Short mmCIF file of C-alpha atoms in Angstrom, two decimals:
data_model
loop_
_atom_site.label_atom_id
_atom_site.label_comp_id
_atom_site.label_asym_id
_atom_site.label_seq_id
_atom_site.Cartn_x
_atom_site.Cartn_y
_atom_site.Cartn_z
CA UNK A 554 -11.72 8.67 26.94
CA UNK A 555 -14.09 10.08 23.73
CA UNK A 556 -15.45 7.03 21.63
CA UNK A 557 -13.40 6.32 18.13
CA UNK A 558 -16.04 9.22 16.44
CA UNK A 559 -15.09 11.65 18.21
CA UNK A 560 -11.02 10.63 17.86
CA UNK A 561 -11.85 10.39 13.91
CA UNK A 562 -13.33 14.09 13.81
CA UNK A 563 -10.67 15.49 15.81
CA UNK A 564 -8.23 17.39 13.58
CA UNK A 565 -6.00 18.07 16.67
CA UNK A 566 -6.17 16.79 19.91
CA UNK A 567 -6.31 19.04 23.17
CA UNK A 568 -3.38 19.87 25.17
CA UNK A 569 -3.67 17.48 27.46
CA UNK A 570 -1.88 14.89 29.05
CA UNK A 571 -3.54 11.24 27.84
CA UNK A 572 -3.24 12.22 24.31
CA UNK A 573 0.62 13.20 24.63
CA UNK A 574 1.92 11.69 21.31
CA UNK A 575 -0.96 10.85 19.92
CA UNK A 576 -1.70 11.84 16.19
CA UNK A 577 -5.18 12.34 14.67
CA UNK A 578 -6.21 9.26 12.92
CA UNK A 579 -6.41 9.61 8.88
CA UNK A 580 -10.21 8.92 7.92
CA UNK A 581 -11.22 6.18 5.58
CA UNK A 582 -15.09 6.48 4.47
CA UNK A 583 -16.91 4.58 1.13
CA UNK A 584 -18.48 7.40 -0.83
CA UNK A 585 -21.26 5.50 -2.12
CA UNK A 586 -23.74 7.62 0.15
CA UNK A 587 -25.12 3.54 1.31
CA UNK A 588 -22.65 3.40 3.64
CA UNK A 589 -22.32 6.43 5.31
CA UNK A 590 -24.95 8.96 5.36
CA UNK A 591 -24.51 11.89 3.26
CA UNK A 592 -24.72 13.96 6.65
CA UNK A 593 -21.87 12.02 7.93
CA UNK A 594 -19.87 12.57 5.12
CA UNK A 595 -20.15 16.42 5.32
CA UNK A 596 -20.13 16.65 8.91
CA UNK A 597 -16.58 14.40 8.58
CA UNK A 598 -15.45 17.12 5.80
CA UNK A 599 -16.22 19.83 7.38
CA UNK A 600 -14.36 18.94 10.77
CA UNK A 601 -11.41 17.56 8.99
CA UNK A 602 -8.81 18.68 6.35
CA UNK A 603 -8.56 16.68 2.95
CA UNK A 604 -4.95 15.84 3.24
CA UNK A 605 -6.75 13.80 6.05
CA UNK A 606 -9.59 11.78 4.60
CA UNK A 607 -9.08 8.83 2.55
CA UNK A 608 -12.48 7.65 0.37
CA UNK A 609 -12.34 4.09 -0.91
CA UNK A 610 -14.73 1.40 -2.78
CA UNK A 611 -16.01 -1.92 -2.36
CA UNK A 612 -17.36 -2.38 -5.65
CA UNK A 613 -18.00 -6.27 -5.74
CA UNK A 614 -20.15 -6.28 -8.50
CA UNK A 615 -21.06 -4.64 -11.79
CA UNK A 616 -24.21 -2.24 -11.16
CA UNK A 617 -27.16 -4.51 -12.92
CA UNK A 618 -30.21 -4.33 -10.86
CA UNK A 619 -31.43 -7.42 -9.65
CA UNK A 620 -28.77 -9.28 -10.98
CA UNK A 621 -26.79 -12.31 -8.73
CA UNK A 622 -23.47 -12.78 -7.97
CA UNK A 623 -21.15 -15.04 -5.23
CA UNK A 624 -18.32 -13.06 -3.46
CA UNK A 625 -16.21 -14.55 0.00
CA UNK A 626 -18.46 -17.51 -0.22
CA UNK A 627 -21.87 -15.48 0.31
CA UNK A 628 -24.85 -15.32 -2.40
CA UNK A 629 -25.40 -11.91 -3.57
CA UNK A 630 -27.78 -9.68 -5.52
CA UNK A 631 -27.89 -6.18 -6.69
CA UNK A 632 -29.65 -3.98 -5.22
CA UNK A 633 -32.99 -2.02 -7.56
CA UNK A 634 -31.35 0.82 -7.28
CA UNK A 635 -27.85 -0.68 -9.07
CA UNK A 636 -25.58 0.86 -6.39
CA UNK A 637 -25.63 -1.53 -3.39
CA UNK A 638 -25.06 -5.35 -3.28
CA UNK A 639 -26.77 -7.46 -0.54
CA UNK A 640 -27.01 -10.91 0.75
CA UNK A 641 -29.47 -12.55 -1.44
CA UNK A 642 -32.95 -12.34 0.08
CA UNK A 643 -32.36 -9.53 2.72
CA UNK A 644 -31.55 -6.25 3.03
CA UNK A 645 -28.06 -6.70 4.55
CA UNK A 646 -25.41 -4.77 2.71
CA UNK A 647 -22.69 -6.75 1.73
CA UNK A 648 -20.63 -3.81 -0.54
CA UNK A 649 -21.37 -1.26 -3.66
CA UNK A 650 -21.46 -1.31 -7.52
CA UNK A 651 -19.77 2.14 -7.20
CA UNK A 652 -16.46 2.94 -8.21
CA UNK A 653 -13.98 5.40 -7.66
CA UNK A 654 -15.55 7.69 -10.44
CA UNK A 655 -19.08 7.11 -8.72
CA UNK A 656 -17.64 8.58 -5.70
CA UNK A 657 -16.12 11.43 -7.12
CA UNK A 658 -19.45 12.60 -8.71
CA UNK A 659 -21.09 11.68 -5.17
CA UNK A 660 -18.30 14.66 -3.34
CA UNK A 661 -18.61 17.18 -5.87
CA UNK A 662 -22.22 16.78 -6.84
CA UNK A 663 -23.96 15.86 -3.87
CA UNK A 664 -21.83 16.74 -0.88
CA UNK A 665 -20.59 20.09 -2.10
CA UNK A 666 -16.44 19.30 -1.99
CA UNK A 667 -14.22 20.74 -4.63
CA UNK A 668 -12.91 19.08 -7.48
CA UNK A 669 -9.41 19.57 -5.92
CA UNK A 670 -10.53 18.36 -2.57
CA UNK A 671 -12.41 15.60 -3.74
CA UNK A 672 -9.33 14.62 -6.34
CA UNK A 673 -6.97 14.88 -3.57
CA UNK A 674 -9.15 12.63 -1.13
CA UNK A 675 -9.25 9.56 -3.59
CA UNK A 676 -5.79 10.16 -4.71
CA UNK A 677 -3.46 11.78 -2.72
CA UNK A 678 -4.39 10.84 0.56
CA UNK A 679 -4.80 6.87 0.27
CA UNK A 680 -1.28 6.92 -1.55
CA UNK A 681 0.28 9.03 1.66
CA UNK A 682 -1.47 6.78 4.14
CA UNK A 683 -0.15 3.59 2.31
CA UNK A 684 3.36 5.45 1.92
CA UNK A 685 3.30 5.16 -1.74
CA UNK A 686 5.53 8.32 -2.79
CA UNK A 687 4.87 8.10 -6.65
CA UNK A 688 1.21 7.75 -7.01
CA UNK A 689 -1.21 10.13 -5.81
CA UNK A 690 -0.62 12.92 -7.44
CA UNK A 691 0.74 15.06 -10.67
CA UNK A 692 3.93 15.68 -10.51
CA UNK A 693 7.99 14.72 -11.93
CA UNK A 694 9.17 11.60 -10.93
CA UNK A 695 5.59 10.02 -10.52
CA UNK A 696 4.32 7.44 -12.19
CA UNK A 697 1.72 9.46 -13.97
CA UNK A 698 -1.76 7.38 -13.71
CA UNK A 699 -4.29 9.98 -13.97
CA UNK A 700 -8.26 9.98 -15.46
CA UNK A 701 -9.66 13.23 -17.79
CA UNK A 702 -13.05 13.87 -17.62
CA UNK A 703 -15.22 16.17 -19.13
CA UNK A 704 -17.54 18.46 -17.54
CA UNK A 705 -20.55 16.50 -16.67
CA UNK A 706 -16.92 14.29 -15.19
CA UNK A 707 -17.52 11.33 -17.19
CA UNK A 708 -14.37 9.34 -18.07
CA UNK A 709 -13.11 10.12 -21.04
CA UNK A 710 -9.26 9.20 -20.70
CA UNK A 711 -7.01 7.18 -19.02
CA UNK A 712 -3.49 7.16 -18.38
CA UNK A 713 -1.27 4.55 -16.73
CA UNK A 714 2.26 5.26 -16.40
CA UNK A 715 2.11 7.92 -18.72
CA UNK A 716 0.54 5.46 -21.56
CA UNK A 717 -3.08 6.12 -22.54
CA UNK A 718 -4.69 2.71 -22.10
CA UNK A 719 -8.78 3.86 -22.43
CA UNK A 720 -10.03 6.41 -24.73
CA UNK A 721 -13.81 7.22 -25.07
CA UNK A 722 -13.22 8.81 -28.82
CA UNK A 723 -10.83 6.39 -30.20
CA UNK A 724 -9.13 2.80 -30.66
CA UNK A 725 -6.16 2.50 -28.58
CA UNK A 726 -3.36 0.16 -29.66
#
């Protein structure tokens, strides 16, 4: 049997009979390129569709260099950089300052993915694996949480349930 890397760049599994009903795992990756390599991201992309990788966050602290925080009972500090938190004193990464947002500028600036492709893995494809039919996506019916950006994709809206609850150029009630 392959290891779980090679089941999680499969797209489709061979014809074969000891993966008879077996579906390709969806792929979940953090897109903070700290903890998974650039290369690993694109080499994940380009063996598998979109619609069947999932990027999340563990963003466990607000990105402050050098500054110390206390998460699951652990003593933490930010990394220089701002991105990465570690266990205080070492170089053991314990989760991210980067958010969703963060991410999305990491697959469209750095890894190459589309705007659609990269929307569609932080939206669209967590809500289907999690079976949420109203989120994830533009459409009738939905709930209608969506972000507007502008071209260098900084935030500059949000709406939640079709309410605008941040703007960058105005008060909001």
């Amino acid at each position: 049997m392959p290891s779980l890397v090679n089941f999680g760049i499969a797209e489709k599994f061979p014809n074969l009979p000891e993966y008879k009903g077996l579906l390709p795992p969806t792929v979940e990756l953090i897109g903070d390129l700290a903890h998974v390599h650039p290369l690993t991201i694109q080499s994940t992309l380009a063996s598998r569709s979109c619609r069947n990788v999932a990027f999340i966050s563990d963003a466990i602290s607000a990105p402050l260099p050098g500054s110390k925080t206390a998460y699951a009972g652990r003593q933490l500090h930010v990394g220089e950089d701002g991105t990465t938190v570690k266990l205080l004193g070492t170089d053991t990464l314990a989760g991210s300052c980067a958010t969703l947002l963060t991410t999305f500028k990491n697959l469209v600036s750095v890894i190459g993915a589309s705007e659609e492709d990269a929307s569609t893995m932080l939206s669209t494809t967590p809500a289907r694996i999690v079976g949420l039919d109203d989120i994830g996506r533009i459409q009738k019916g939905c709930r209608a949480d969506f972000v507007l950006l502008n071209d260098n994709y900084d935030l500059q809206y949000t709406v939640i349930g079709g309410k605008a609850a941040f703007s960058r150029r105005e008060q909001l009630p």
